Every structure is written in structure tokens, then in C-alpha cells.
mmCIF file of C-alpha atoms and ligand atoms in Angstrom:
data_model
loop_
_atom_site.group_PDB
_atom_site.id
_atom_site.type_symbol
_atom_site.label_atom_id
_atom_site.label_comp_id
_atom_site.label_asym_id
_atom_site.label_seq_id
_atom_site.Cartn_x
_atom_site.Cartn_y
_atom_site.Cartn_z
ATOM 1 C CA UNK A 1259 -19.994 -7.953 -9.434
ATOM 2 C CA UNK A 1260 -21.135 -5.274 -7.650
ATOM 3 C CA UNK A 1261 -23.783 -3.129 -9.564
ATOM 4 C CA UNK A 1262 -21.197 0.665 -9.389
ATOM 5 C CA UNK A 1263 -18.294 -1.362 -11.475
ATOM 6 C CA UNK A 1264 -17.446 -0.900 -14.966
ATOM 7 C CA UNK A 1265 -15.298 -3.728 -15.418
ATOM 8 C CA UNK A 1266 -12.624 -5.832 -13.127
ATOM 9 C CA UNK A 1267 -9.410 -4.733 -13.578
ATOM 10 C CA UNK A 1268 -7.807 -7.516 -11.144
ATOM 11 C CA UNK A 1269 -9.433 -10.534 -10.217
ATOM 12 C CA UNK A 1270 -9.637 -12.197 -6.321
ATOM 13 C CA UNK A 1271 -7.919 -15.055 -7.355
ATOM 14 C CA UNK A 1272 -5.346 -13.125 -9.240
ATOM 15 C CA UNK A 1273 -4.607 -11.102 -5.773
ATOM 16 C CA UNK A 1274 -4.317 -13.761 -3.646
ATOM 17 C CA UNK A 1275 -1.709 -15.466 -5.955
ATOM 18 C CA UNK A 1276 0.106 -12.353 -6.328
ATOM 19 C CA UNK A 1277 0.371 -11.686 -2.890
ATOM 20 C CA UNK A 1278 1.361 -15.322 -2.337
ATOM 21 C CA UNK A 1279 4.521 -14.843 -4.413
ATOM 22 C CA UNK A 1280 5.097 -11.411 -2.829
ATOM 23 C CA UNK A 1281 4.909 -13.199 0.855
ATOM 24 C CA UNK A 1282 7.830 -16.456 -0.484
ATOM 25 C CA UNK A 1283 9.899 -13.193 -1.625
ATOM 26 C CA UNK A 1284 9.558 -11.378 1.705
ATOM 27 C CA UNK A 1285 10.527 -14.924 3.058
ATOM 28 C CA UNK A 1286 13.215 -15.588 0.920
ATOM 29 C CA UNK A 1287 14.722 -11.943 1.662
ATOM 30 C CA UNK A 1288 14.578 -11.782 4.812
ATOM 31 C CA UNK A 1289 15.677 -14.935 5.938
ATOM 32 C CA UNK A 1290 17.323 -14.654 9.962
ATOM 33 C CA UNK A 1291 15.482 -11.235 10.543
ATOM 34 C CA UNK A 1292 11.969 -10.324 11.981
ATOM 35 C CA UNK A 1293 10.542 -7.007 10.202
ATOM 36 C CA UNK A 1294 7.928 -5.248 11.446
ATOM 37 C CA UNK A 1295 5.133 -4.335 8.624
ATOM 38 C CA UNK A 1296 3.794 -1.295 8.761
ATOM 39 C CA UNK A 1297 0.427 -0.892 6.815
ATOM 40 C CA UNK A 1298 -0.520 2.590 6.436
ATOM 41 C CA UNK A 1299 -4.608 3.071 6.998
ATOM 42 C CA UNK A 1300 -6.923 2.575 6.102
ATOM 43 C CA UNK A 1301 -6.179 1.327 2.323
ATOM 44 C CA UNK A 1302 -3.784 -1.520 3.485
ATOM 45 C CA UNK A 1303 -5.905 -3.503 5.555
ATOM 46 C CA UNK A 1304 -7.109 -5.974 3.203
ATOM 47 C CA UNK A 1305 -3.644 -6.186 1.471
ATOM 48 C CA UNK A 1306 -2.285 -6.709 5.051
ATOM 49 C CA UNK A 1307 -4.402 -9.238 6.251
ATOM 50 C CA UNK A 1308 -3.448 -11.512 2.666
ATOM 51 C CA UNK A 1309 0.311 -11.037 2.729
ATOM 52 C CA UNK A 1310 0.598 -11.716 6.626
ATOM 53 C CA UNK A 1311 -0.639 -14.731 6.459
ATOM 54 C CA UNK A 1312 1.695 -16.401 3.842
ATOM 55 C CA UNK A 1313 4.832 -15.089 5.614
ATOM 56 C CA UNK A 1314 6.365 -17.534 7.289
ATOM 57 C CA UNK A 1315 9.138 -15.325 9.716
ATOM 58 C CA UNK A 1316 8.513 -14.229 12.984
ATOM 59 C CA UNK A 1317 6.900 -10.813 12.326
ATOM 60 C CA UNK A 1318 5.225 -7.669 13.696
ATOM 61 C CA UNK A 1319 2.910 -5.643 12.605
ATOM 62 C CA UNK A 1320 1.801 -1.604 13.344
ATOM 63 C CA UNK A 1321 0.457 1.013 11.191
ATOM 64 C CA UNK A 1322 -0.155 4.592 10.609
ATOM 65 C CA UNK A 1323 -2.536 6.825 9.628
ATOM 66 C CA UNK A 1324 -0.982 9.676 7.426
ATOM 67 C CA UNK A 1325 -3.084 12.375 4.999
ATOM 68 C CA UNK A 1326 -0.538 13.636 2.545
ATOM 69 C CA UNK A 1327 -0.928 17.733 1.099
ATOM 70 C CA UNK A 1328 0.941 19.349 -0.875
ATOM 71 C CA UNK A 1329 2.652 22.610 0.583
ATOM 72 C CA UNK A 1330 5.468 24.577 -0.030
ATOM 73 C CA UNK A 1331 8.306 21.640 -0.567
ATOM 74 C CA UNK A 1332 7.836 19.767 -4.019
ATOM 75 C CA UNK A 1333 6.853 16.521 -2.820
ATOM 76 C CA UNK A 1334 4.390 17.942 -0.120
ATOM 77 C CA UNK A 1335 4.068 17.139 3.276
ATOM 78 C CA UNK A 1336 1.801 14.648 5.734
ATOM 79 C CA UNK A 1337 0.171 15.276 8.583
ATOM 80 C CA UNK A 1338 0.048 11.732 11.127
ATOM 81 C CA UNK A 1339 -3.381 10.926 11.814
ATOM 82 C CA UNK A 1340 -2.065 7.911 14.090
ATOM 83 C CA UNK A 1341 1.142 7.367 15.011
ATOM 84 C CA UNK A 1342 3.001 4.163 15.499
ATOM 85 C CA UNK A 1343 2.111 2.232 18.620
ATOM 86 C CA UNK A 1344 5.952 0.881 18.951
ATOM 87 C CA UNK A 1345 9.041 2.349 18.930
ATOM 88 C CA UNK A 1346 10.635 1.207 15.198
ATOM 89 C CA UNK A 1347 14.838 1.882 16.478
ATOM 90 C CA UNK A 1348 16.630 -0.658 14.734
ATOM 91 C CA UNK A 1349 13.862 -2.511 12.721
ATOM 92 C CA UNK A 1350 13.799 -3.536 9.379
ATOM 93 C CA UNK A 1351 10.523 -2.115 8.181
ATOM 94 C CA UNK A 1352 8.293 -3.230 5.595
ATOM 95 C CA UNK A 1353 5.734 -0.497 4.817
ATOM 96 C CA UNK A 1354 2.542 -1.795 3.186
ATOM 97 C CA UNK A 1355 0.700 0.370 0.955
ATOM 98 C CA UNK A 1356 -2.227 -0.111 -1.312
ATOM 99 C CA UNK A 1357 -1.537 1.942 -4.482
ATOM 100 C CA UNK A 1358 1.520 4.243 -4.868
ATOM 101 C CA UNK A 1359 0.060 7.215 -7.046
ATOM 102 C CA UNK A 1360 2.608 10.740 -6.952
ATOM 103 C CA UNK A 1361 4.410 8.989 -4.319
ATOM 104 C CA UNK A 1362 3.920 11.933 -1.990
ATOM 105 C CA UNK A 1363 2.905 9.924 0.756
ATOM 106 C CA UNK A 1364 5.729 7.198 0.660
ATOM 107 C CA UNK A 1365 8.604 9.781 1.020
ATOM 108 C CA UNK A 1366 7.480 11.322 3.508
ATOM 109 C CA UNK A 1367 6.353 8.316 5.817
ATOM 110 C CA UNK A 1368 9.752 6.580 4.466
ATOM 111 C CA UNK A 1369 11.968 9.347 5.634
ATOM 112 C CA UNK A 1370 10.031 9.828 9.047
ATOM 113 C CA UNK A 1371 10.334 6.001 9.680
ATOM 114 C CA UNK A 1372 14.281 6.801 9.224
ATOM 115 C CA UNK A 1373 14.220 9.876 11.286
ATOM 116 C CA UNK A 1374 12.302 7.584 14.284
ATOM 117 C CA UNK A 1375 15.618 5.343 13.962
ATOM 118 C CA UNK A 1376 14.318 2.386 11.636
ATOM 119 C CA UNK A 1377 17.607 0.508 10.081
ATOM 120 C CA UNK A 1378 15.777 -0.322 6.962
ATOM 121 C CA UNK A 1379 12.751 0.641 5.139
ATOM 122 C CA UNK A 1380 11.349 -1.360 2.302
ATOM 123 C CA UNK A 1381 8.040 -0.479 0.671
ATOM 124 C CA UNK A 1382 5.977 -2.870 -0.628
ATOM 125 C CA UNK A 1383 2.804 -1.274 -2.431
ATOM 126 C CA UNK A 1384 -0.387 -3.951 -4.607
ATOM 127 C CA UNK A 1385 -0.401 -1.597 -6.815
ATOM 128 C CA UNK A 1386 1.791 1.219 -8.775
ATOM 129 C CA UNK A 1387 1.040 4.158 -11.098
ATOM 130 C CA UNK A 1388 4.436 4.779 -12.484
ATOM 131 C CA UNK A 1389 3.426 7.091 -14.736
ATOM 132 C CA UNK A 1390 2.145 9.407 -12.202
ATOM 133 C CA UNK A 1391 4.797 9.433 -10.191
ATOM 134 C CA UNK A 1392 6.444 12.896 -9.170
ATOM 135 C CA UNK A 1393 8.658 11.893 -6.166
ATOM 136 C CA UNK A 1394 11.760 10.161 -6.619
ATOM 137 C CA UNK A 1395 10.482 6.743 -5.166
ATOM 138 C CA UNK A 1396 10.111 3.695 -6.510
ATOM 139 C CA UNK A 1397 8.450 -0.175 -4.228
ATOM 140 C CA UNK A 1398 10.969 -2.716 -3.537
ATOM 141 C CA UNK A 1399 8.013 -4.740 -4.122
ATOM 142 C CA UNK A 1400 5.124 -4.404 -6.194
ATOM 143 C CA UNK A 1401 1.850 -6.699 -6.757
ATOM 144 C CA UNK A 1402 0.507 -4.525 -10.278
ATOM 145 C CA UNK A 1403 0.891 -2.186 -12.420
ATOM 146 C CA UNK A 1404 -2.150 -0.416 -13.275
ATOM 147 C CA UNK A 1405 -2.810 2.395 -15.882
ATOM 148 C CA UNK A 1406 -3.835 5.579 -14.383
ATOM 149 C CA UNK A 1407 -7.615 5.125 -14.033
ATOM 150 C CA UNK A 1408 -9.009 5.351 -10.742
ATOM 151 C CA UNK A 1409 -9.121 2.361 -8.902
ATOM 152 C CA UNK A 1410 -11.174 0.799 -6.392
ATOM 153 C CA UNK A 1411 -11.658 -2.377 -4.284
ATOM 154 C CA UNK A 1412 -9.507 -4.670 -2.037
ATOM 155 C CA UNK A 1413 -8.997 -1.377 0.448
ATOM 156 C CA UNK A 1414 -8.992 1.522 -2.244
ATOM 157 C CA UNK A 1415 -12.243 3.777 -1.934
ATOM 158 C CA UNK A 1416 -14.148 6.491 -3.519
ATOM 159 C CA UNK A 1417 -15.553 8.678 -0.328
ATOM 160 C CA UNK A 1418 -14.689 5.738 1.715
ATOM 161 C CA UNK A 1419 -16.813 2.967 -0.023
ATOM 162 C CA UNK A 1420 -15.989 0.282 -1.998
ATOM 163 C CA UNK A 1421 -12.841 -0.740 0.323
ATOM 164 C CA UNK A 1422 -14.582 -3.769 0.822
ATOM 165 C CA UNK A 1423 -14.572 -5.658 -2.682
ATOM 166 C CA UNK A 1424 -12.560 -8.570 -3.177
ATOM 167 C CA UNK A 1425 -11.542 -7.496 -6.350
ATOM 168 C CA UNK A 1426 -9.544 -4.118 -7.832
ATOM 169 C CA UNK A 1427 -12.188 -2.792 -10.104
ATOM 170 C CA UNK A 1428 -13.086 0.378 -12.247
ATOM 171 C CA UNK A 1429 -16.278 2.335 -11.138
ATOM 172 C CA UNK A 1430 -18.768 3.395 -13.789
ATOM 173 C CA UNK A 1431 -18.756 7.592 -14.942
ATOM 174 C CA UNK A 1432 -21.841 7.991 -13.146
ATOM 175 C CA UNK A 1433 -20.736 6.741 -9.780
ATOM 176 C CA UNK A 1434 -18.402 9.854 -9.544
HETATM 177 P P1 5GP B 396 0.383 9.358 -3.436
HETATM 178 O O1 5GP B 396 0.909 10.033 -2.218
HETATM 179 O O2 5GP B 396 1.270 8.262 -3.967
HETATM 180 O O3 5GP B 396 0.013 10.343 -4.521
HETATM 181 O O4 5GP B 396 -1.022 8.795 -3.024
HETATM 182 C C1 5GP B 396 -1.267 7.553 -2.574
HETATM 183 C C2 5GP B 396 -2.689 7.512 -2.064
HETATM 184 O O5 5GP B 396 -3.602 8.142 -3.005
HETATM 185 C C3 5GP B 396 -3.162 6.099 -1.944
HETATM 186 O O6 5GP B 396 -2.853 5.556 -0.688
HETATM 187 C C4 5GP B 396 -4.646 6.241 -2.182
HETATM 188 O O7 5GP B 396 -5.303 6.552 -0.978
HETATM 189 C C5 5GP B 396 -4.794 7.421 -3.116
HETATM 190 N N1 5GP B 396 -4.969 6.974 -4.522
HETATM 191 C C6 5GP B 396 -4.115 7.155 -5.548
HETATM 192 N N2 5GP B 396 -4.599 6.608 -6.681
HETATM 193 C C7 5GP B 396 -5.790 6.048 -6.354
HETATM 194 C C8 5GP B 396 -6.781 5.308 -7.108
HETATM 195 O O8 5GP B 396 -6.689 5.025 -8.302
HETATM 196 N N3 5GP B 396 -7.868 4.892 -6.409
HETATM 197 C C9 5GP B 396 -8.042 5.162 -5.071
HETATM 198 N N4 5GP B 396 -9.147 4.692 -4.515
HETATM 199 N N5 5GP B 396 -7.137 5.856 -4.344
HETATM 200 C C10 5GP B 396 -6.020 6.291 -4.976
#
């Protein structure tokens, strides 16, 4: 364990079997249709990388890069960082996100994926704060729930570290 973390909160192993069963539901779902996954950056990558490879349909996969304020509307606002490479009209989306927090950043990307022409947008998130939510929105598909500690590991950082453990872990009071 690295030397910064209190304790493991979610193990390796437990991730890749959770994202296993997430990847036979996508499957099962979305049997006859190719969705395109959309992993926003750069907290999804690892996530990504684990469902991909258990789905089994014909898929493709983009992603944005999105910061998320808050301004004068009550869920805020996001500025796109990187933009889609591909046009979405007509796709069934999947939009892959590593922890969904206030939800800020999910309605907004949602509803501009809709306003771009996508037919369908599901949001799949590894992890959820439900209690922290204050947009209406709520992951078709979810790996955790997690109480609301701050979280790092398997793509979540503080200051852009720690995206690289393998596991979701709690970082020690000092480290902040
Ligand atoms: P939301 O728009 O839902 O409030 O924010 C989602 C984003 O906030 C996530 O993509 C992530 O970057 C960040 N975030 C929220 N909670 C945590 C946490 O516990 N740990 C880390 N590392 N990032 C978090």
C-alpha cells in the first residue's frame, strides 16, 4: 500500500469484479446496438480501460475533457477542455465517469451530448456520493457507493497524483 493511504476503501480485485458485472449488464442491455462510451478525462481512464475490455458488442469509444464551475444557474456550468473527436447524432451513449459527487458535471455534459444530437445517454459512474448530490441526476449504472470522504486511486487524484493506484483508497490528514 502506498505509504500517503489511510486505509483501502475498495480493493483491486473487488474493482475488477465489479466492473466485470457492470460490462455482462452493458451486454445484456444493449444487445443489437453499438454505443459509443464516452469517458470524460482524465478520471475515467483506468475505469475505461477495465470495463472495455469485458464488453463483448461492437463498440466505440471518445471522450471529453470538461471542468465544471458553478455560476449563476443552480447546477453550474462547464467549460470543454476537449471536445469530442466524432460526431455523436444518433448514438446511444454511454458516458463513463469516475465518481459522481454534486452531479454538476453529469448534467451538463448529459444535456450537451443531447443538444449535439445523441439518441440516448446513459451514465455509468465506479463510484457515487448520493448524499452529496445537488443536481437532479442519478447513474443508470453504478460500481459503489462510497461515504463522502475524499477518495483517491483507480483515476481519482489529489493535485493530480494518486490516479495511478490500483485500488480506491483514503489518503492520510497530513497528505492534504
Ligand atoms: P460533480 O460535478 O459530480 O460534483 O464532480 C465530479 C468530479 O469531482 C469528479 O469527476 C471528480 O473529479 C471530483 N470529485 C468528487 N469527489 C471526489 C473525491 O472524493 N475524490 C476525488 N479525487 N475527486 C472527487
Amino acid at each position: 500500500m502506498h505509504s500517503d493511504i489511510k486505509f483501502i476503501l475498495i480493493s483491486e480485485e473487488e474493482i475488477a469484479r465489479r466492473c466485470r458485472d457492470l460490462a455482462d449488464a452493458i451486454n445484456h442491455d444493449y444487445v443489437g446496438r453499438q454505443p459509443v462510451l464516452v469517458g470524460l478525462l482524465k478520471g475515467s481512464v483506468p475505469f475505461m480501460a477495465e470495463l472495455m475490455k469485458r464488453i463483448t458488442l461492437n463498440i466505440e469509444i471518445d471522450f471529453m475533457d470538461v471542468k465544471s464551475y458553478v455560476g449563476t444557474e443552480s447546477c453550474g456550468d462547464v467549460q470543454i477542455i476537449k471536445d469530442l473527436d466524432s460526431s455523436v447524432l444518433g448514438d446511444d451513449i454511454i458516458l463513463v465517469e469516475d465518481i459522481i459527487d454534486t452531479g454538476r458535471t453529469l448534467k451538463k455534459v448529459r444535456d450537451l451530448l443531447y443538444q449535439k444530437g445523441a439518441r440516448d445517454v446513459k451514465i455509468i459512474s465506479l463510484l457515487d456520493k448520493p448524499d452529496r448530490r445537488v443536481c437532479d441526476i442519478k447513474a443508470d449504472y453504478v460500481g459503489f457507493e462510497v461515504p463522502d470522504a475524499f477518495v483517491v486511486g483507480f483515476g481519482l487524484d489529489f493535485n493530480q497524483k494518486y490516479r495511478n493506484l490500483p485500488y480506491i483508497g483514503v489518503l492520510k490528514d497530513e497528505c492534504y
